[in-house]
Amino acid sequence: MMPDDGYCSKKQGVPERKPPLDVLGVCIARDVLGLANRREYEVRKYTRPSLPGFADDERVEESKRLTDSDVEGKTRYLRRRKLDDLNRTCEEGLLRSGSEWLILELRTVSYEYWEAEYGGKTHYFLANTTTEREMRRAIRRRGAKLRSLRKIRIDDIPDTPMMVEAACDFIRKRYGDKVILLQQKEAIWRMDHFGNVRLNRTLESESMNRTIDRYFRMFLENLGCQFVRMPPDIISDAWQMWGDSPAHYVQEYYDYAYACIDDIISGIPGLEESLDRRFMEFSAQIEAMRRRKMKSRKNSVSRVYNQLEKTGDADLSIKSAMRFKNWANNPMLEAELDGVMGKIWRDRTDGKADSEIAWKLIESSAENGVDWAQTEYLGMLRGSGDYGKMLEAAERYASQGNNEAIGFVGRAYKNGEGVMKDVKTAEMWLEEASVRDVKWAVQEYMQLLWDSDPDILVEKAERFAGHSAIAMGFLGRAYRDGRGTGKDPEKAKECLSDAAGRKVEWAKEELDALIGSV
């Protein structure tokens, strides 16, 4: 049974929530949902399996959702791996998630695999995440005697078409027609750290692309689902936040693919025509980048910040940003560079900081739809005490899907900033921001419930504790003090210990105090 999260309802101006998603894939699906300018979808299960099929054991990565810290590379999320049974971990996790939609990508079919014989069976594991020594040690821990171990390619695995059919059968039964398949390729064009685009074709990349294309067609024929196309001349970006890889693309790809996913899930009229138009527009962007007639967002912005970090020369970095902006031929890049220059003018430490110039540039960037600039601008408005303008802008940005802006509206109602205090309305907005994993909003929401509505504190804290260490800490406080529930020192210690392990400093201090008082 699907949980009733009310994501289709719209309460007193709170933006309509997007339906939750599951992800079955690796870096490409992760980055489409994590690095696009808008990040409105809750990812309930992100599972990295071996394909084809749910055939055997695998290293699996699971989480209730990708957090901002995860997609900004600030946690060890993608390094938390465990050797476990794939059928149990992957299938049951997806069955329990409650999501209606699945985003599917198949990059793992291009990887090497370990073929291990033990316990009278042959098992397969992804080889790119595991050394031979780790494999042997893991199998020994299972109490099994290893008979043989070797590296192979996916086409060396017997009966892969049957495994693909089994995987597709599970996906159809679980998600029906609500599946989106992402086409992907190993990029044969690479944009380097200086913005130059050069051909990077190798025999290995061509072989991998043939394998990926073959399995893509197999899954598409079996599932008959919607898919997001990728141009054959896609460009990788050396400045992509996860590193230089043929599957780490220019920023424009993530915005394009995200927009396609949004169109499909929203079920817009004329969907096929919209997808065709987006594909042609994106293909034209890629061609313009290859011909140096258009600059890419992430690459250009990273070059400005890198220059500032290396030289400390704010004037030189502003000149570079202006030069990129003049040559950009890319409206989103032009808007983002305005915000970058605004931050440099505001934060420079050479005695030339100019808040008036900074204000105008960041405001312009925000009004042109740059997500992080909208957050910066709202913070500046709040800091200046212009609460009325802040609230008006926050409500407008929230309606555009800015998650931080939703939190700003909730905080305004909580504190009476630009509006009369209204605890219930504040709770609704802050809860919505918490669902979207705005960390400071989770803190304020939990504190608001602690102060004003303890009867639902435990219920809400339990809801968010899986992906929010702050909510877990408040759950520990509730059990410690009997706030909204009976006192339970052991549960309190367990929850506070969990939160402290996830770097919540006050939870560590309160855990130490609780242990010391027992």
Short mmCIF file of C-alpha atoms in Angstrom, two decimals:
data_model
loop_
_atom_site.label_atom_id
_atom_site.label_comp_id
_atom_site.label_asym_id
_atom_site.label_seq_id
_atom_site.Cartn_x
_atom_site.Cartn_y
_atom_site.Cartn_z
CA MET A 1 0.00 0.00 0.00
CA MET A 2 1.33 3.43 -0.91
CA PRO A 3 1.74 5.82 2.02
CA ASP A 4 -0.44 8.91 1.92
CA ASP A 5 2.08 11.72 1.96
CA GLY A 6 -0.31 14.30 0.55
CA TYR A 7 2.10 15.29 -2.18
CA CYS A 8 -0.76 16.19 -4.52
CA SER A 9 -2.38 18.58 -2.06
CA LYS A 10 -1.72 22.29 -1.87
CA LYS A 11 -2.19 23.81 1.60
CA GLN A 12 -2.54 27.56 2.11
CA GLY A 13 -0.06 28.52 -0.59
CA VAL A 14 2.46 25.78 0.16
CA PRO A 15 3.86 24.65 -3.23
CA GLU A 16 2.47 21.41 -4.59
CA ARG A 17 4.87 18.61 -3.79
CA LYS A 18 6.29 16.48 -6.61
CA PRO A 19 5.66 12.73 -6.41
CA PRO A 20 8.53 10.81 -4.78
CA LEU A 21 10.92 8.79 -6.94
CA ASP A 22 13.12 5.72 -6.71
CA VAL A 23 16.43 5.54 -8.58
CA LEU A 24 17.95 2.34 -9.94
CA GLY A 25 21.28 3.39 -11.37
CA VAL A 26 24.66 4.97 -10.74
CA CYS A 27 26.13 8.44 -11.22
CA ILE A 28 24.07 9.68 -14.16
CA ALA A 29 20.65 9.35 -12.50
CA ARG A 30 22.13 10.63 -9.23
CA ASP A 31 23.46 13.77 -10.90
CA VAL A 32 20.35 14.51 -12.96
CA LEU A 33 18.36 14.66 -9.73
CA GLY A 34 21.17 16.22 -7.67
CA LEU A 35 22.95 18.76 -9.86
CA ALA A 36 20.15 20.34 -11.89
CA ASN A 37 19.29 23.96 -11.09
CA ARG A 38 16.01 22.78 -9.53
CA ARG A 39 15.88 19.87 -7.06
CA GLU A 40 12.20 19.36 -6.20
CA TYR A 41 11.87 15.58 -6.20
CA GLU A 42 12.26 13.47 -3.08
CA VAL A 43 14.35 10.39 -3.88
CA ARG A 44 13.16 7.71 -1.48
CA LYS A 45 15.39 4.85 -2.59
CA TYR A 46 18.66 5.29 -4.44
CA THR A 47 19.96 1.80 -5.18
CA ARG A 48 23.04 0.97 -7.15
CA PRO A 49 22.66 -2.58 -8.44
CA SER A 50 24.49 -4.68 -10.93
CA LEU A 51 22.59 -5.11 -14.12
CA PRO A 52 21.34 -7.18 -15.82
CA GLY A 53 18.68 -8.19 -13.42
CA PHE A 54 18.47 -8.71 -9.72
CA ALA A 55 20.43 -11.87 -10.28
CA ASP A 56 22.84 -12.25 -7.44
CA ASP A 57 24.87 -10.60 -4.71
CA GLU A 58 26.10 -7.04 -5.07
CA ARG A 59 27.51 -3.99 -3.36
CA VAL A 60 24.44 -1.86 -2.81
CA GLU A 61 24.10 1.78 -1.84
CA GLU A 62 20.75 2.81 -0.38
CA SER A 63 19.33 5.92 1.22
CA LYS A 64 15.90 7.39 1.71
CA ARG A 65 16.96 10.34 -0.43
CA LEU A 66 19.88 12.31 -1.75
CA THR A 67 20.57 15.23 0.57
CA ASP A 68 22.14 18.55 -0.36
CA SER A 69 25.30 17.49 1.47
CA ASP A 70 25.43 14.31 -0.61
CA VAL A 71 25.09 16.05 -3.96
CA GLU A 72 27.57 18.73 -2.93
CA GLY A 73 30.15 16.07 -2.17
CA LYS A 74 30.34 16.85 1.55
CA THR A 75 29.60 13.37 2.88
CA ARG A 76 30.88 9.84 2.38
CA TYR A 77 27.44 8.79 1.12
CA LEU A 78 28.69 7.25 -2.12
CA ARG A 79 31.47 5.39 -0.28
CA ARG A 80 29.13 3.68 2.18
CA ARG A 81 28.93 0.23 0.59
CA LYS A 82 28.13 -3.19 1.90
CA LEU A 83 28.29 -6.69 0.52
CA ASP A 84 24.73 -8.00 0.78
CA ASP A 85 22.15 -10.07 -1.00
CA LEU A 86 20.80 -8.05 -3.92
CA ASN A 87 17.40 -9.74 -4.12
CA ARG A 88 16.65 -8.89 -0.49
CA THR A 89 18.28 -5.47 -0.37
CA CYS A 90 17.27 -4.11 -3.75
CA GLU A 91 13.88 -5.62 -4.49
CA GLU A 92 12.46 -5.36 -0.99
CA GLY A 93 13.76 -1.81 -0.62
CA LEU A 94 12.01 -0.74 -3.81
CA LEU A 95 8.84 -2.59 -2.86
CA ARG A 96 8.67 -0.75 0.48
CA SER A 97 9.59 2.73 -0.74
CA GLY A 98 6.06 3.94 -1.54
CA SER A 99 7.29 5.79 -4.64
CA GLU A 100 5.22 5.66 -7.81
CA TRP A 101 8.00 6.45 -10.28
CA LEU A 102 11.34 4.82 -11.10
CA ILE A 103 14.29 6.49 -12.81
CA LEU A 104 16.45 3.82 -14.46
CA GLU A 105 19.93 4.00 -16.00
CA LEU A 106 22.28 1.24 -17.07
CA ARG A 107 25.84 2.46 -16.85
CA THR A 108 26.88 -0.53 -14.76
CA VAL A 109 26.60 -2.78 -17.83
CA SER A 110 29.84 -1.20 -19.08
CA TYR A 111 31.77 -2.19 -15.93
CA GLU A 112 33.87 -5.27 -15.26
CA TYR A 113 32.52 -7.94 -12.90
CA TRP A 114 34.00 -10.40 -10.47
CA GLU A 115 32.92 -13.97 -11.15
CA ALA A 116 33.27 -15.90 -7.88
CA GLU A 117 32.54 -19.60 -7.42
CA TYR A 118 31.70 -20.69 -3.86
CA GLY A 119 29.00 -22.59 -2.02
CA GLY A 120 28.24 -24.63 -5.14
CA LYS A 121 27.14 -21.50 -7.05
CA THR A 122 28.57 -18.82 -9.33
CA HIS A 123 28.14 -15.24 -8.06
CA TYR A 124 28.74 -11.87 -9.74
CA PHE A 125 29.89 -8.55 -8.24
CA LEU A 126 30.81 -5.17 -9.72
CA ALA A 127 34.60 -5.06 -9.98
CA ASN A 128 35.05 -1.29 -10.18
CA THR A 129 34.28 -0.84 -6.47
CA THR A 130 36.04 -3.91 -5.06
CA THR A 131 39.64 -5.12 -5.10
CA GLU A 132 40.54 -8.80 -5.33
CA ARG A 133 41.73 -8.72 -1.72
CA GLU A 134 38.42 -7.24 -0.53
CA MET A 135 36.49 -9.88 -2.47
CA ARG A 136 38.46 -12.75 -0.96
CA ARG A 137 38.09 -11.31 2.55
CA ALA A 138 34.33 -10.76 2.15
CA ILE A 139 33.76 -14.31 0.95
CA ARG A 140 35.84 -15.72 3.82
CA ARG A 141 33.65 -13.76 6.27
CA ARG A 142 30.68 -15.63 4.87
CA GLY A 143 32.34 -18.88 5.91
CA ALA A 144 32.53 -20.02 2.29
CA LYS A 145 35.40 -21.71 0.50
CA LEU A 146 36.31 -19.82 -2.67
CA ARG A 147 36.90 -22.14 -5.63
CA SER A 148 37.72 -19.51 -8.29
CA LEU A 149 37.72 -15.73 -8.82
CA ARG A 150 38.20 -13.83 -12.07
CA LYS A 151 37.27 -10.58 -13.83
CA ILE A 152 34.88 -10.73 -16.76
CA ARG A 153 32.68 -8.48 -18.89
CA ILE A 154 28.89 -8.57 -18.78
CA ASP A 155 28.63 -10.44 -22.08
CA ASP A 156 30.61 -13.30 -20.49
CA ILE A 157 27.83 -13.81 -17.91
CA PRO A 158 25.52 -16.65 -19.03
CA ASP A 159 21.82 -16.00 -19.70
CA THR A 160 21.97 -12.21 -19.46
CA PRO A 161 18.88 -11.76 -21.72
CA MET A 162 16.86 -13.90 -19.27
CA MET A 163 18.16 -11.77 -16.38
CA VAL A 164 17.12 -8.60 -18.20
CA GLU A 165 13.64 -10.03 -18.73
CA ALA A 166 13.42 -10.92 -15.03
CA ALA A 167 14.49 -7.41 -14.03
CA CYS A 168 11.96 -5.82 -16.40
CA ASP A 169 9.22 -8.14 -15.14
CA PHE A 170 9.85 -6.95 -11.57
CA ILE A 171 9.96 -3.29 -12.66
CA ARG A 172 6.67 -3.57 -14.60
CA LYS A 173 4.89 -5.25 -11.70
CA ARG A 174 6.19 -2.69 -9.21
CA TYR A 175 5.88 0.57 -11.19
CA GLY A 176 3.60 -0.17 -14.15
CA ASP A 177 4.23 2.38 -16.88
CA LYS A 178 5.73 4.95 -14.49
CA VAL A 179 9.33 4.25 -15.49
CA ILE A 180 11.77 6.66 -17.13
CA LEU A 181 14.88 5.21 -18.77
CA LEU A 182 17.88 7.52 -19.14
CA GLN A 183 19.96 6.96 -22.25
CA GLN A 184 23.66 7.37 -21.58
CA LYS A 185 27.01 7.24 -23.31
CA GLU A 186 30.68 7.44 -22.53
CA ALA A 187 31.38 10.97 -23.82
CA ILE A 188 33.89 11.06 -26.67
CA TRP A 189 34.17 14.86 -26.37
CA ARG A 190 35.74 16.41 -23.27
CA MET A 191 35.71 20.00 -22.03
CA ASP A 192 38.96 20.56 -20.14
CA HIS A 193 39.77 22.86 -17.20
CA PHE A 194 40.36 25.74 -19.64
CA GLY A 195 37.07 25.39 -21.47
CA ASN A 196 38.54 23.77 -24.58
CA VAL A 197 36.51 20.94 -26.18
CA ARG A 198 38.53 18.14 -27.72
CA LEU A 199 37.82 14.70 -29.16
CA ASN A 200 38.59 11.99 -26.60
CA ARG A 201 37.56 8.85 -28.51
CA THR A 202 39.22 5.53 -27.63
CA LEU A 203 38.64 1.92 -28.66
CA GLU A 204 37.54 1.21 -25.08
CA SER A 205 34.93 4.01 -25.06
CA GLU A 206 33.53 2.83 -28.39
CA SER A 207 33.28 -0.74 -27.10
CA MET A 208 31.59 0.42 -23.88
CA ASN A 209 29.08 2.52 -25.84
CA ARG A 210 28.16 -0.46 -28.02
CA THR A 211 27.51 -2.51 -24.88
CA ILE A 212 25.48 0.26 -23.22
CA ASP A 213 23.42 0.82 -26.38
CA ARG A 214 22.66 -2.90 -26.72
CA TYR A 215 21.34 -3.21 -23.18
CA PHE A 216 19.51 0.10 -23.44
CA ARG A 217 17.56 -1.29 -26.42
CA MET A 218 16.88 -4.54 -24.54
CA PHE A 219 15.40 -2.71 -21.55
CA LEU A 220 13.46 -0.26 -23.73
CA GLU A 221 11.90 -3.09 -25.77
CA ASN A 222 11.01 -5.04 -22.63
CA LEU A 223 9.60 -2.08 -20.69
CA GLY A 224 8.12 0.07 -23.46
CA CYS A 225 8.64 3.07 -21.18
CA GLN A 226 9.37 6.77 -21.69
CA PHE A 227 13.03 7.63 -22.09
CA VAL A 228 15.32 10.66 -22.14
CA ARG A 229 17.52 10.78 -25.23
CA MET A 230 21.18 11.76 -25.27
CA PRO A 231 22.95 13.24 -28.30
CA PRO A 232 25.82 11.10 -29.67
CA ASP A 233 28.28 13.99 -29.27
CA ILE A 234 27.61 14.62 -25.55
CA ILE A 235 30.47 16.46 -23.79
CA SER A 236 32.02 15.55 -20.45
CA ASP A 237 33.24 18.32 -18.13
CA ALA A 238 36.58 18.15 -16.32
CA TRP A 239 35.11 20.49 -13.68
CA GLN A 240 32.14 18.24 -12.85
CA MET A 241 31.99 18.05 -9.07
CA TRP A 242 32.52 14.26 -8.87
CA GLY A 243 35.64 14.43 -11.02
CA ASP A 244 36.83 14.03 -14.58
CA SER A 245 35.00 11.06 -16.14
CA PRO A 246 33.41 10.28 -19.54
CA ALA A 247 30.07 9.92 -17.70
CA HIS A 248 30.30 13.28 -15.87
CA TYR A 249 28.73 15.66 -18.33
CA VAL A 250 28.42 19.41 -18.82
CA GLN A 251 25.89 21.11 -16.53
CA GLU A 252 23.44 21.75 -19.36
CA TYR A 253 22.78 18.00 -19.69
CA TYR A 254 21.51 17.73 -16.12
CA ASP A 255 19.15 20.68 -16.58
CA TYR A 256 17.89 19.22 -19.88
CA ALA A 257 17.34 15.69 -18.50
CA TYR A 258 15.66 17.04 -15.35
CA ALA A 259 13.26 19.12 -17.47
CA CYS A 260 12.40 16.03 -19.55
CA ILE A 261 11.73 13.98 -16.39
CA ASP A 262 9.54 16.79 -15.08
CA ASP A 263 7.55 16.91 -18.34
CA ILE A 264 7.00 13.13 -18.31
CA ILE A 265 5.92 12.93 -14.67
CA SER A 266 3.68 15.99 -14.99
CA GLY A 267 2.00 14.46 -18.05
CA ILE A 268 1.96 17.75 -19.94
CA PRO A 269 -0.18 18.03 -23.10
CA GLY A 270 1.85 17.39 -26.24
CA LEU A 271 4.50 15.45 -24.32
CA GLU A 272 6.22 13.86 -27.32
CA GLU A 273 6.51 17.21 -29.09
CA SER A 274 7.93 18.79 -25.93
CA LEU A 275 10.54 16.03 -25.54
CA ASP A 276 11.52 16.34 -29.20
CA ARG A 277 11.86 20.11 -28.87
CA ARG A 278 13.99 19.84 -25.74
CA PHE A 279 16.24 17.25 -27.42
CA MET A 280 16.77 19.43 -30.50
CA GLU A 281 17.49 22.50 -28.36
CA PHE A 282 19.96 20.60 -26.19
CA SER A 283 21.65 19.04 -29.23
CA ALA A 284 22.08 22.55 -30.65
CA GLN A 285 23.65 23.67 -27.34
CA ILE A 286 26.13 20.78 -27.44
CA GLU A 287 27.04 21.61 -31.05
CA ALA A 288 27.55 25.28 -30.10
CA MET A 289 29.85 24.27 -27.23
CA ARG A 290 31.90 22.06 -29.51
CA ARG A 291 32.29 24.95 -31.95
CA ARG A 292 33.17 27.34 -29.08
CA LYS A 293 30.10 29.47 -29.78
CA MET A 294 28.61 28.81 -26.36
CA LYS A 295 30.08 28.35 -22.89
CA SER A 296 28.99 25.78 -20.33
CA ARG A 297 27.76 26.90 -16.90
CA LYS A 298 29.62 24.68 -14.46
CA ASN A 299 32.88 24.83 -16.39
CA SER A 300 32.89 28.62 -16.64
CA VAL A 301 31.81 29.29 -13.05
CA SER A 302 34.39 26.80 -11.70
CA ARG A 303 37.14 28.52 -13.69
CA VAL A 304 36.27 31.88 -12.10
CA TYR A 305 36.27 30.44 -8.57
CA ASN A 306 39.46 28.49 -9.24
CA GLN A 307 41.21 31.64 -10.45
CA LEU A 308 40.08 33.53 -7.35
CA GLU A 309 41.29 30.73 -5.07
CA LYS A 310 44.70 30.50 -6.77
CA THR A 311 45.46 34.21 -7.23
CA GLY A 312 43.36 35.93 -4.56
CA ASP A 313 42.86 38.69 -7.14
CA ALA A 314 39.18 39.69 -7.03
CA ASP A 315 39.52 42.22 -9.86
CA LEU A 316 41.05 39.63 -12.19
CA SER A 317 38.31 37.11 -11.36
CA ILE A 318 35.58 39.70 -11.99
CA LYS A 319 37.16 40.52 -15.36
CA SER A 320 37.19 36.82 -16.25
CA ALA A 321 33.53 36.49 -15.26
CA MET A 322 32.65 39.52 -17.40
CA ARG A 323 34.55 38.05 -20.35
CA PHE A 324 32.77 34.70 -19.99
CA LYS A 325 29.43 36.49 -19.70
CA ASN A 326 30.01 38.50 -22.87
CA TRP A 327 30.89 35.34 -24.82
CA ALA A 328 28.44 33.01 -23.11
CA ASN A 329 25.49 32.83 -25.53
CA ASN A 330 23.83 31.02 -22.61
CA PRO A 331 21.17 32.93 -20.58
CA MET A 332 21.47 30.72 -17.49
CA LEU A 333 25.26 31.09 -17.46
CA GLU A 334 24.95 34.87 -17.84
CA ALA A 335 22.55 34.98 -14.88
CA GLU A 336 24.78 32.73 -12.76
CA LEU A 337 27.88 34.80 -13.52
CA ASP A 338 26.02 37.88 -12.28
CA GLY A 339 25.55 36.08 -8.97
CA VAL A 340 29.21 34.99 -8.88
CA MET A 341 30.40 38.54 -9.45
CA GLY A 342 27.97 39.77 -6.80
CA LYS A 343 29.42 37.36 -4.25
CA ILE A 344 32.97 38.42 -5.12
CA TRP A 345 32.08 42.12 -4.74
CA ARG A 346 30.39 41.42 -1.41
CA ASP A 347 32.98 39.06 0.11
CA ARG A 348 36.29 40.42 -1.19
CA THR A 349 38.80 41.24 1.53
CA ASP A 350 41.06 43.72 -0.28
CA GLY A 351 39.20 46.79 1.01
CA LYS A 352 37.23 47.24 -2.22
CA ALA A 353 34.03 45.42 -1.20
CA ASP A 354 30.93 47.18 -2.55
CA SER A 355 27.61 46.04 -1.11
CA GLU A 356 25.57 48.16 -3.54
CA ILE A 357 27.09 46.51 -6.62
CA ALA A 358 26.85 43.11 -4.94
CA TRP A 359 23.19 43.66 -4.12
CA LYS A 360 22.26 44.56 -7.71
CA LEU A 361 24.14 41.63 -9.23
CA ILE A 362 22.82 39.00 -6.83
CA GLU A 363 19.27 40.36 -7.17
CA SER A 364 19.56 40.17 -10.97
CA SER A 365 20.84 36.59 -10.77
CA ALA A 366 18.01 35.63 -8.41
CA GLU A 367 15.31 37.21 -10.55
CA ASN A 368 16.63 35.29 -13.55
CA GLY A 369 16.08 31.95 -11.84
CA VAL A 370 19.45 30.95 -10.35
CA ASP A 371 18.53 28.83 -7.34
CA TRP A 372 21.50 29.54 -5.06
CA ALA A 373 21.38 33.27 -5.88
CA GLN A 374 17.73 33.37 -4.78
CA THR A 375 18.78 31.93 -1.42
CA GLU A 376 21.62 34.48 -1.10
CA TYR A 377 19.26 37.33 -1.97
CA LEU A 378 16.65 36.24 0.58
CA GLY A 379 19.36 36.09 3.23
CA MET A 380 20.50 39.60 2.32
CA LEU A 381 16.94 40.95 2.48
CA ARG A 382 16.38 39.33 5.86
CA GLY A 383 19.70 40.62 7.15
CA SER A 384 18.76 44.15 6.10
CA GLY A 385 15.43 43.96 7.98
CA ASP A 386 13.32 44.35 4.81
CA TYR A 387 10.98 41.56 5.86
CA GLY A 388 8.09 42.58 3.62
CA LYS A 389 10.18 42.39 0.47
CA MET A 390 11.83 39.20 1.70
CA LEU A 391 8.47 37.48 2.21
CA GLU A 392 7.16 38.60 -1.17
CA ALA A 393 10.30 37.31 -2.92
CA ALA A 394 10.36 34.08 -0.88
CA GLU A 395 6.76 33.24 -1.79
CA ARG A 396 7.51 33.91 -5.46
CA TYR A 397 10.68 31.79 -5.45
CA ALA A 398 8.88 29.04 -3.52
CA SER A 399 6.23 28.87 -6.24
CA GLN A 400 9.10 28.35 -8.72
CA GLY A 401 10.32 25.34 -6.73
CA ASN A 402 13.12 26.85 -4.61
CA ASN A 403 13.28 24.64 -1.51
CA GLU A 404 15.19 27.13 0.64
CA ALA A 405 12.58 29.81 -0.15
CA ILE A 406 9.88 27.53 1.27
CA GLY A 407 11.85 27.51 4.53
CA PHE A 408 12.16 31.31 4.47
CA VAL A 409 8.37 31.63 4.24
CA GLY A 410 7.92 29.26 7.17
CA ARG A 411 10.44 31.15 9.27
CA ALA A 412 8.69 34.43 8.44
CA TYR A 413 5.38 33.09 9.80
CA LYS A 414 7.15 31.62 12.82
CA ASN A 415 8.89 34.88 13.77
CA GLY A 416 6.35 37.39 12.45
CA GLU A 417 8.74 38.76 9.83
CA GLY A 418 6.72 40.77 7.32
CA VAL A 419 3.51 39.03 8.41
CA MET A 420 1.54 38.28 11.59
CA LYS A 421 2.86 35.31 13.55
CA ASP A 422 0.97 32.14 12.69
CA VAL A 423 2.32 28.95 14.23
CA LYS A 424 0.13 26.54 12.22
CA THR A 425 1.02 28.17 8.90
CA ALA A 426 4.68 28.22 9.92
CA GLU A 427 4.46 24.50 10.70
CA MET A 428 3.06 23.72 7.24
CA TRP A 429 5.77 25.65 5.38
CA LEU A 430 8.63 24.41 7.56
CA GLU A 431 7.38 20.83 7.27
CA GLU A 432 7.39 21.16 3.49
CA ALA A 433 10.95 22.53 3.54
CA SER A 434 11.95 19.65 5.85
CA VAL A 435 10.49 17.11 3.42
CA ARG A 436 12.77 18.70 0.81
CA ASP A 437 15.72 18.32 3.20
CA VAL A 438 16.49 21.98 3.93
CA LYS A 439 18.63 21.33 7.00
CA TRP A 440 18.16 24.61 8.87
CA ALA A 441 14.40 24.33 8.25
CA VAL A 442 14.38 20.89 9.90
CA GLN A 443 16.04 22.46 12.97
CA GLU A 444 13.49 25.28 13.10
CA TYR A 445 10.55 22.95 12.45
CA MET A 446 11.58 20.55 15.21
CA GLN A 447 12.15 23.44 17.62
CA LEU A 448 8.75 24.92 16.74
CA LEU A 449 7.03 21.61 17.46
CA TRP A 450 9.03 21.25 20.67
CA ASP A 451 7.85 24.65 21.87
CA SER A 452 4.31 24.76 20.48
CA ASP A 453 3.01 21.34 19.44
CA PRO A 454 4.74 18.53 21.38
CA ASP A 455 1.86 16.10 20.77
CA ILE A 456 3.01 15.55 17.16
CA LEU A 457 6.73 16.05 17.79
CA VAL A 458 7.64 12.36 18.01
CA GLU A 459 5.59 11.42 14.93
CA LYS A 460 7.25 14.10 12.79
CA ALA A 461 10.74 13.51 14.20
CA GLU A 462 10.46 9.80 13.39
CA ARG A 463 9.37 10.69 9.86
CA PHE A 464 12.48 12.76 9.17
CA ALA A 465 15.01 10.92 11.34
CA GLY A 466 16.04 8.60 8.50
CA HIS A 467 17.57 11.39 6.43
CA SER A 468 17.93 14.13 9.05
CA ALA A 469 20.36 13.79 11.96
CA ILE A 470 18.79 16.89 13.51
CA ALA A 471 15.36 15.21 13.64
CA MET A 472 17.01 12.14 15.18
CA GLY A 473 18.53 14.39 17.85
CA PHE A 474 15.15 15.92 18.70
CA LEU A 475 13.68 12.42 18.90
CA GLY A 476 16.36 11.61 21.48
CA ARG A 477 15.48 14.76 23.43
CA ALA A 478 11.80 13.81 23.39
CA TYR A 479 12.51 10.35 24.85
CA ARG A 480 14.88 11.88 27.39
CA ASP A 481 12.43 14.50 28.67
CA GLY A 482 9.15 12.69 28.01
CA ARG A 483 8.13 15.42 25.58
CA GLY A 484 5.08 14.17 23.66
CA THR A 485 5.87 10.60 24.75
CA GLY A 486 6.87 8.56 27.78
CA LYS A 487 10.40 8.90 29.11
CA ASP A 488 12.77 6.23 27.80
CA PRO A 489 16.47 6.85 28.65
CA GLU A 490 17.67 3.90 26.54
CA LYS A 491 15.87 5.10 23.40
CA ALA A 492 17.08 8.62 24.17
CA LYS A 493 20.68 7.44 24.26
CA GLU A 494 20.24 5.43 21.07
CA CYS A 495 18.78 8.41 19.16
CA LEU A 496 21.26 10.97 20.51
CA SER A 497 24.14 8.60 19.74
CA ASP A 498 22.89 8.24 16.16
CA ALA A 499 22.61 12.03 15.76
CA ALA A 500 26.05 12.58 17.34
CA GLY A 501 27.52 10.06 14.92
CA ARG A 502 26.13 12.19 12.10
CA LYS A 503 27.98 15.29 13.36
CA VAL A 504 25.22 17.04 15.35
CA GLU A 505 27.38 18.71 18.00
CA TRP A 506 24.64 19.48 20.52
CA ALA A 507 23.51 15.86 20.36
CA LYS A 508 26.99 14.71 21.42
CA GLU A 509 27.01 17.14 24.33
CA GLU A 510 23.52 16.08 25.47
CA LEU A 511 24.42 12.40 25.07
CA ASP A 512 27.48 12.84 27.31
CA ALA A 513 25.34 14.67 29.87
CA LEU A 514 22.68 11.93 29.78
CA ILE A 515 25.24 9.16 30.23
CA GLY A 516 26.86 11.10 33.07
CA SER A 517 23.54 11.55 34.86
CA VAL A 518 22.61 7.85 34.82
#
